[in-house]
CSV table of C-alpha atoms and ligand atoms in Angstrom, one decimal:
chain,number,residue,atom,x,y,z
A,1,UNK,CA,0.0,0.0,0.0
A,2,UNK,CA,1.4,3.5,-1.0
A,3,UNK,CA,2.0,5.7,2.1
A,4,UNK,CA,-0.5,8.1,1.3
A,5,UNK,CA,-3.4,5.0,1.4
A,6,UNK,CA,-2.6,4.2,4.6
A,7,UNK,CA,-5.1,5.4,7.5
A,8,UNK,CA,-3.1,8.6,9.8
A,9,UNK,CA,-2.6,6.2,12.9
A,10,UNK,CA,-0.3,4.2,10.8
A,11,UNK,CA,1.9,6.7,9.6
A,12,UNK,CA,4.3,7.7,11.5
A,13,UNK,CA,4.8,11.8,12.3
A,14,UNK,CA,8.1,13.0,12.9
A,15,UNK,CA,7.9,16.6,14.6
A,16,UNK,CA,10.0,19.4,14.0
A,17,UNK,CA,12.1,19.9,17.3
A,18,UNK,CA,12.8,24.0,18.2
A,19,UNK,CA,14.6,25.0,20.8
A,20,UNK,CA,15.6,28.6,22.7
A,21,UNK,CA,17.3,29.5,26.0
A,22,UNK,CA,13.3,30.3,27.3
A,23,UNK,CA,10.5,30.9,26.2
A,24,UNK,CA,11.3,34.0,23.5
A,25,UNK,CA,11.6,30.6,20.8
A,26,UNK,CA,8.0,31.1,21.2
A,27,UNK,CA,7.6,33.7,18.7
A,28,UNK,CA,9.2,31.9,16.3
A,29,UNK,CA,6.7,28.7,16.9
A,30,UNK,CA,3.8,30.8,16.8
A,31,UNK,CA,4.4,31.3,12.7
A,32,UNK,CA,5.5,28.1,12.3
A,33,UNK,CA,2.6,26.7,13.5
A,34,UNK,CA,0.5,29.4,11.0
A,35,UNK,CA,3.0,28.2,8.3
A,36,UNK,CA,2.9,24.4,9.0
A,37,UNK,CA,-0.1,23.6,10.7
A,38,UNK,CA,-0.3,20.0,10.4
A,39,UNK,CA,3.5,19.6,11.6
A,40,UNK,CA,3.9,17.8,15.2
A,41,UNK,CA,6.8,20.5,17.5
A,42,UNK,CA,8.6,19.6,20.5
A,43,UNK,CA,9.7,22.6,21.5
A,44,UNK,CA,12.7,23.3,24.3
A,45,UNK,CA,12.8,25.8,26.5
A,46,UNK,CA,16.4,26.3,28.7
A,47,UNK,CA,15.0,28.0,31.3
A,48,UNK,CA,17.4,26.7,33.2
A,49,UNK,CA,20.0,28.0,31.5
A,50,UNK,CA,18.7,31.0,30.5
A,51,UNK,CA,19.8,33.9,29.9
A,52,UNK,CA,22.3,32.6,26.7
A,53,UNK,CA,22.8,36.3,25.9
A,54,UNK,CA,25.4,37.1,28.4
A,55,UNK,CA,26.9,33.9,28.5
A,56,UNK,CA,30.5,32.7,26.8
A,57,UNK,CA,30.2,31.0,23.2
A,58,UNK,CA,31.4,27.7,25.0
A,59,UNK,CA,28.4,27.6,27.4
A,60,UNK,CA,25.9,27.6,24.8
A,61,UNK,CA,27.7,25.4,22.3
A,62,UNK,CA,27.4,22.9,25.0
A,63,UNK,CA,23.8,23.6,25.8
A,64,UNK,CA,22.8,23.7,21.8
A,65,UNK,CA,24.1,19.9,21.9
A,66,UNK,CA,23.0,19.1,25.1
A,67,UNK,CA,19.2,20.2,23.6
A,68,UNK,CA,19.5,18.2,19.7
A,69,UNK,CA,20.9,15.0,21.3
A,70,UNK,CA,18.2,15.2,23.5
A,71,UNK,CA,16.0,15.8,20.4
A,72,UNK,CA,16.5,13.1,18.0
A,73,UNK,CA,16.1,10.4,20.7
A,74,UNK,CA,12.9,11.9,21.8
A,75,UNK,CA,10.5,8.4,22.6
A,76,UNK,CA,11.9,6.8,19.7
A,77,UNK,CA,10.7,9.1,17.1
A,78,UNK,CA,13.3,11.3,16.0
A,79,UNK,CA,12.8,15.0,15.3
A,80,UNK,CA,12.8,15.5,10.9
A,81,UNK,CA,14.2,19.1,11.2
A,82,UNK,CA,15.6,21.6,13.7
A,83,UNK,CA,14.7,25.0,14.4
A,84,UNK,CA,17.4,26.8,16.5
A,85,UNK,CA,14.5,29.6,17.9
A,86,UNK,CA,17.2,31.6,19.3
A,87,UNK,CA,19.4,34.2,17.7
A,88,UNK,CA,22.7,33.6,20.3
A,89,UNK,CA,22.7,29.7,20.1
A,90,UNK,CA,22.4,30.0,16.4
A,91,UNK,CA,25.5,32.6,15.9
A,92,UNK,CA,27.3,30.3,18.3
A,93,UNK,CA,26.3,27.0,17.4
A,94,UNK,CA,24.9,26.4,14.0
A,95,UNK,CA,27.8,25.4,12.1
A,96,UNK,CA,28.7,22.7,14.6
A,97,UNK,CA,25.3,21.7,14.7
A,98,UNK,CA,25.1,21.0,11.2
A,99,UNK,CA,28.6,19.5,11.3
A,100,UNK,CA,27.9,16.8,13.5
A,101,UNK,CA,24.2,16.3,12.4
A,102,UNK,CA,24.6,16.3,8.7
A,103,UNK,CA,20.9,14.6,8.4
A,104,UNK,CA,18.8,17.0,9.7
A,105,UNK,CA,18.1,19.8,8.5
A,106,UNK,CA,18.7,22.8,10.8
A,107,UNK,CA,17.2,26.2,10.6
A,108,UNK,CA,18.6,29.1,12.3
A,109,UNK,CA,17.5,32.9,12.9
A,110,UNK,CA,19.7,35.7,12.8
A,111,UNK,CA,19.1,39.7,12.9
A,112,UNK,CA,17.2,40.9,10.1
A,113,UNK,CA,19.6,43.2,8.3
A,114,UNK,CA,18.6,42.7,4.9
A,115,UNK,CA,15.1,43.1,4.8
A,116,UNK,CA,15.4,45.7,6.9
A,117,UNK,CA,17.6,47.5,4.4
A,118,UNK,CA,14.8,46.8,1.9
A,119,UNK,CA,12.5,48.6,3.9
A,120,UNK,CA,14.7,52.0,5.4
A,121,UNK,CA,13.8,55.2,3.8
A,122,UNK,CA,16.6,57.0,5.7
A,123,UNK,CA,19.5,53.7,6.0
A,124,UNK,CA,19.5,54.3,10.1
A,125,UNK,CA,18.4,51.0,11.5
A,126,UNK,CA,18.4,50.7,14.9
A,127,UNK,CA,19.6,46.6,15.9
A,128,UNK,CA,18.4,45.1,19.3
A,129,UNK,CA,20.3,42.0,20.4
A,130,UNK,CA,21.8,40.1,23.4
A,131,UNK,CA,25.7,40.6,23.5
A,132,UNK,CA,26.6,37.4,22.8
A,133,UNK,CA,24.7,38.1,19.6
A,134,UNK,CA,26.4,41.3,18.6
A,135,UNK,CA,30.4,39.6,19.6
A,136,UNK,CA,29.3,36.9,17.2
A,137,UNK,CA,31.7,36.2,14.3
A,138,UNK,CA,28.4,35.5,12.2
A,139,UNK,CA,26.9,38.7,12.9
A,140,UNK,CA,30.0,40.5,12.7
A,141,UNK,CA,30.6,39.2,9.0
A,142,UNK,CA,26.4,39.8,8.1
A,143,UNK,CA,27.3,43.3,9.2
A,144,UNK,CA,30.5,44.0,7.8
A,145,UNK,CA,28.9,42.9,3.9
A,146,UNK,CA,26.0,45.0,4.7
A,147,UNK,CA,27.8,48.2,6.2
A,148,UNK,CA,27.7,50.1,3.0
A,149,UNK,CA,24.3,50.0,2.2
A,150,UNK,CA,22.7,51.5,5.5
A,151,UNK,CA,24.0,52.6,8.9
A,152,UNK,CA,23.3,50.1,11.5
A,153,UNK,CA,23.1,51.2,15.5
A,154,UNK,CA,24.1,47.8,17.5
A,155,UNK,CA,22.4,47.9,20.7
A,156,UNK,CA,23.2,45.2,23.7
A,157,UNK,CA,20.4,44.5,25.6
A,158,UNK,CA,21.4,42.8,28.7
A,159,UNK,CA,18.5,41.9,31.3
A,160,UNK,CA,16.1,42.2,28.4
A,161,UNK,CA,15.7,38.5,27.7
A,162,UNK,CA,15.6,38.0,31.3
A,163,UNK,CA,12.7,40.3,31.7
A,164,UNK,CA,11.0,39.0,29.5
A,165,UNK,CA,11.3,35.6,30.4
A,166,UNK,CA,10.4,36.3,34.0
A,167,UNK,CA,7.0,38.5,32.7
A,168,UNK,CA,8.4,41.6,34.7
A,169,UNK,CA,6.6,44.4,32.8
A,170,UNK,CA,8.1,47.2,34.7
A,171,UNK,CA,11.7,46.5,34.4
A,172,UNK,CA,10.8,45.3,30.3
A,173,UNK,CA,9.5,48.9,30.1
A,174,UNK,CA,12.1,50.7,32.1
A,175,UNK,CA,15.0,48.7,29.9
A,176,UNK,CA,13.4,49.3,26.7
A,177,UNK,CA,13.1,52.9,27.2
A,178,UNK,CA,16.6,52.8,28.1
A,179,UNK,CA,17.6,51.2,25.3
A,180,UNK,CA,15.5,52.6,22.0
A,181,UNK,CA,17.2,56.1,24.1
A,182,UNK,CA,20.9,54.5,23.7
A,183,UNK,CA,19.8,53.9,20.0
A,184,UNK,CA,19.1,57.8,19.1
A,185,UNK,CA,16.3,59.6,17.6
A,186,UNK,CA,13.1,57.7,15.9
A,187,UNK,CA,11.3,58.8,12.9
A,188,UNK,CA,11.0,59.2,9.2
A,189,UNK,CA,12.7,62.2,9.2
A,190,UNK,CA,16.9,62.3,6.8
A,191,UNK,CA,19.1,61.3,10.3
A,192,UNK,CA,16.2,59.5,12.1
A,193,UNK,CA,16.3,55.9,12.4
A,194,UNK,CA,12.9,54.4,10.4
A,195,UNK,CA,13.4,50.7,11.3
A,196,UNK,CA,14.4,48.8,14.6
A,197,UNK,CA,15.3,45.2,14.2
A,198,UNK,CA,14.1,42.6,17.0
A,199,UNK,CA,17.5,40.9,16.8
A,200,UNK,CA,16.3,38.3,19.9
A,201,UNK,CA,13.3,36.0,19.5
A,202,UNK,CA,12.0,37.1,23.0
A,203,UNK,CA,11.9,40.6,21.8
A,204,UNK,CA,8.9,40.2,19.8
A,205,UNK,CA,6.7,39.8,23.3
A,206,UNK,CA,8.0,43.2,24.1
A,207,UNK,CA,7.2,45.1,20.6
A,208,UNK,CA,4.1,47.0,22.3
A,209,UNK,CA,6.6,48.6,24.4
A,210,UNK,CA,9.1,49.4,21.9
A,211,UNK,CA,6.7,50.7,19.4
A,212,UNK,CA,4.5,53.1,21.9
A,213,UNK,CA,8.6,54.5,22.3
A,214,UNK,CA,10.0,54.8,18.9
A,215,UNK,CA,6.4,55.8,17.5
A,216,UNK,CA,4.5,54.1,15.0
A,217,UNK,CA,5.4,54.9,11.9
A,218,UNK,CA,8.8,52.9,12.6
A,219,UNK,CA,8.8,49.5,11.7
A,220,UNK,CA,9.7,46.7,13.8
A,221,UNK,CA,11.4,43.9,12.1
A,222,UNK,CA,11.5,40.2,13.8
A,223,UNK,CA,12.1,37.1,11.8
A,224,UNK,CA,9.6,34.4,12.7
A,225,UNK,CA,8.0,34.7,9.0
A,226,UNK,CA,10.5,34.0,7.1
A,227,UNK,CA,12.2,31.6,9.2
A,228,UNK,CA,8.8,29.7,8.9
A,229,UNK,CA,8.9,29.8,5.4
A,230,UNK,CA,12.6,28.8,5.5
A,231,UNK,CA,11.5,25.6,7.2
A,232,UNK,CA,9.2,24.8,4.9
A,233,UNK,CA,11.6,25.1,2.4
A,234,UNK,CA,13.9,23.1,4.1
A,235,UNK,CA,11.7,19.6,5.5
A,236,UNK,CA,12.5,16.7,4.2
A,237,UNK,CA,8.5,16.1,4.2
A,238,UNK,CA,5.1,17.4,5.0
A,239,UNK,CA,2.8,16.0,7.5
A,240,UNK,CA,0.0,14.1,5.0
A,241,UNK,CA,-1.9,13.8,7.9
A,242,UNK,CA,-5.3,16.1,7.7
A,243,UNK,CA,-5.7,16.7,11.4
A,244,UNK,CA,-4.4,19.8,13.1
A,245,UNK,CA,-0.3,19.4,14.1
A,246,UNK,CA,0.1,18.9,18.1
A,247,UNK,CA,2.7,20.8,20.1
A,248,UNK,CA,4.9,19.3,23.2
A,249,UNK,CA,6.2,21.8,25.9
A,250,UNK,CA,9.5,20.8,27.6
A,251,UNK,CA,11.6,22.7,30.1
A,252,UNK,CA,15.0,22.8,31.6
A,253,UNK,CA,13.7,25.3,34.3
A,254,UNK,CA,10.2,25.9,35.6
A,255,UNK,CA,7.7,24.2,33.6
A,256,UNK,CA,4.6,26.7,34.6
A,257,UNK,CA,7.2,29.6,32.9
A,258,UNK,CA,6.8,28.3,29.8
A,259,UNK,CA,3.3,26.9,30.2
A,260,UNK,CA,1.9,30.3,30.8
A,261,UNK,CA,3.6,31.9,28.3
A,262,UNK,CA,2.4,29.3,25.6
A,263,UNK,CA,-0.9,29.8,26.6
A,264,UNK,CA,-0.6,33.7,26.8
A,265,UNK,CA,1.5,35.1,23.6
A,266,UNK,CA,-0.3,32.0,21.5
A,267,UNK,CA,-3.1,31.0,22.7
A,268,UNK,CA,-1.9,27.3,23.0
A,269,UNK,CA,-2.9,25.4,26.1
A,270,UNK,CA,-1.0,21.9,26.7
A,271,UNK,CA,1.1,20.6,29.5
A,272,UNK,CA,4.6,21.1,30.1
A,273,UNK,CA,6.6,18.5,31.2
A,274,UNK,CA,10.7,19.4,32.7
A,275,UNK,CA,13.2,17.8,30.9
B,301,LIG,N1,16.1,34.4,22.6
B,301,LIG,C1,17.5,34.4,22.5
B,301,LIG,C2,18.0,35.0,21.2
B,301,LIG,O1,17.3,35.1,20.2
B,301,LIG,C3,18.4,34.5,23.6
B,301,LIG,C4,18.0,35.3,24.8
B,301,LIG,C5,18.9,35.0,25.9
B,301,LIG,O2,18.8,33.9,26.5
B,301,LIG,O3,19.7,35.9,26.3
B,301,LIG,O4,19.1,35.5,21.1
């Protein structure tokens, strides 16, 4: 019988595995469930290791393997593709990941330069990452190939992550306040920065923040879209199954964290088991 004859219980669905330092991956899983919706994701969260951002390269290289062996021997069925939700692990890890995994396909996300060049009016684009981010060789050599077609402000944004991963709304405003200020001047104005990229995927769950400071005719740029699309590109397969994908939760730290947040930022409400 050809695969796509046989009834869905007797196929066998691979998920995609995604992983991030917390729960900031979750923007990125949010559009690749819109993008994929009959995909299975186990989906990591480090909380117990999190912040990655102000970390050394070593610590999450280690952590990055730690999370994909864990991955592909998840109850026997192996995870078909990898998305690294995470713009640190992905600037430290990715090529080793795909070194020592030369299977399975891995997806990354990294600061949205380019398309954010595409959309400037006045080439000042504000960038919003961790450190470990920014000190990245990979970012470094994005930048460098980029750094005569716009002016890019690099902003570290330690504690950010951190905030965000603990839901502290006063300190995520008081920090992004103090960074869009360390950026410069907002607007649409010759000298005004016009675009602000969310260079860290917990960013995203602060953007109402940042864009009630910059003002709203500056775009915020994150990259969950097109690293959906990416992954798309990228599977080896699509589910044939008709029913609606399922998500697994795991965590390194506090389950509940991650729970929440899952059920808040996208409406998704399923257990959360540690790891
Ligand atoms: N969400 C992560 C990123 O995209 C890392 C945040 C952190 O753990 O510092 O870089």
């Amino acid at each position: 019988m050809s695969p796509s004859l046989l009834p869905d219980a007797a196929r066998v669905k691979h998920p995609i595995g995604v992983f991030d330092s917390g729960v900031g991956g979750l923007s990125i899983l949010k559009a690749l469930r819109a993008e994929l919706p009959h995909e299975d994701f186990v989906y990591v969260a480090d909380s117990g290791f999190a912040p990655y951002g102000e970390r050394d390269e070593g610590f999450v290289v280690d952590r990055s393997r730690v999370i994909t062996r864990h991955l592909l021997k998840q109850q026997q069925l192996a995870i078909k593709a990898l998305v690294i939700a995470c713009n640190t692990a992905t600037a430290a890890a990715i090529h080793l990941l795909r070194q020592e995994h030369p299977d399975l396909p891995t997806i990354g996300v990294e600061p949205a330069l380019k398309p954010a060049i595409a959309l400037s009016h006045t080439r000042r684009i504000g960038v919003m990452a961790t450190r470990g981010t920014l000190n990245s060789q990979k970012f470094k050599t994005l930048l460098a190939g980029l750094a005569d077609q716009a002016q890019f402000i690099c902003q570290p944004c330690d504690g950010l992550a951190d905030a965000i991963e603990r839901h502290d709304t006063e300190k995520i405003s008081a920090l992004c306040a103090r960074y869009t200020q360390g950026i410069g001047r907002f607007g649409t104005q010759l000298g005004e920065v016009d675009t602000l990229v969310l260079g860290c995927t917990h960013y995203p769950f602060a953007s109402q923040d940042l864009q009630a400071l910059v003002g709203p005719r500056v775009r915020l740029l994150d990259n969950g879209e097109p690293v959906a699309r990416q992954t798309r590109r990228m599977l080896p397969s699509l589910s044939s199954h008709a029913a609606p994908g399922q998500c697994q939760l795991l965590s390194t730290g506090d389950p509940a964290t991650l729970q929440t947040a899952a059920r808040r930022w996208l409406g998704l409400d399923v257990p959360c088991r540690v790891l």
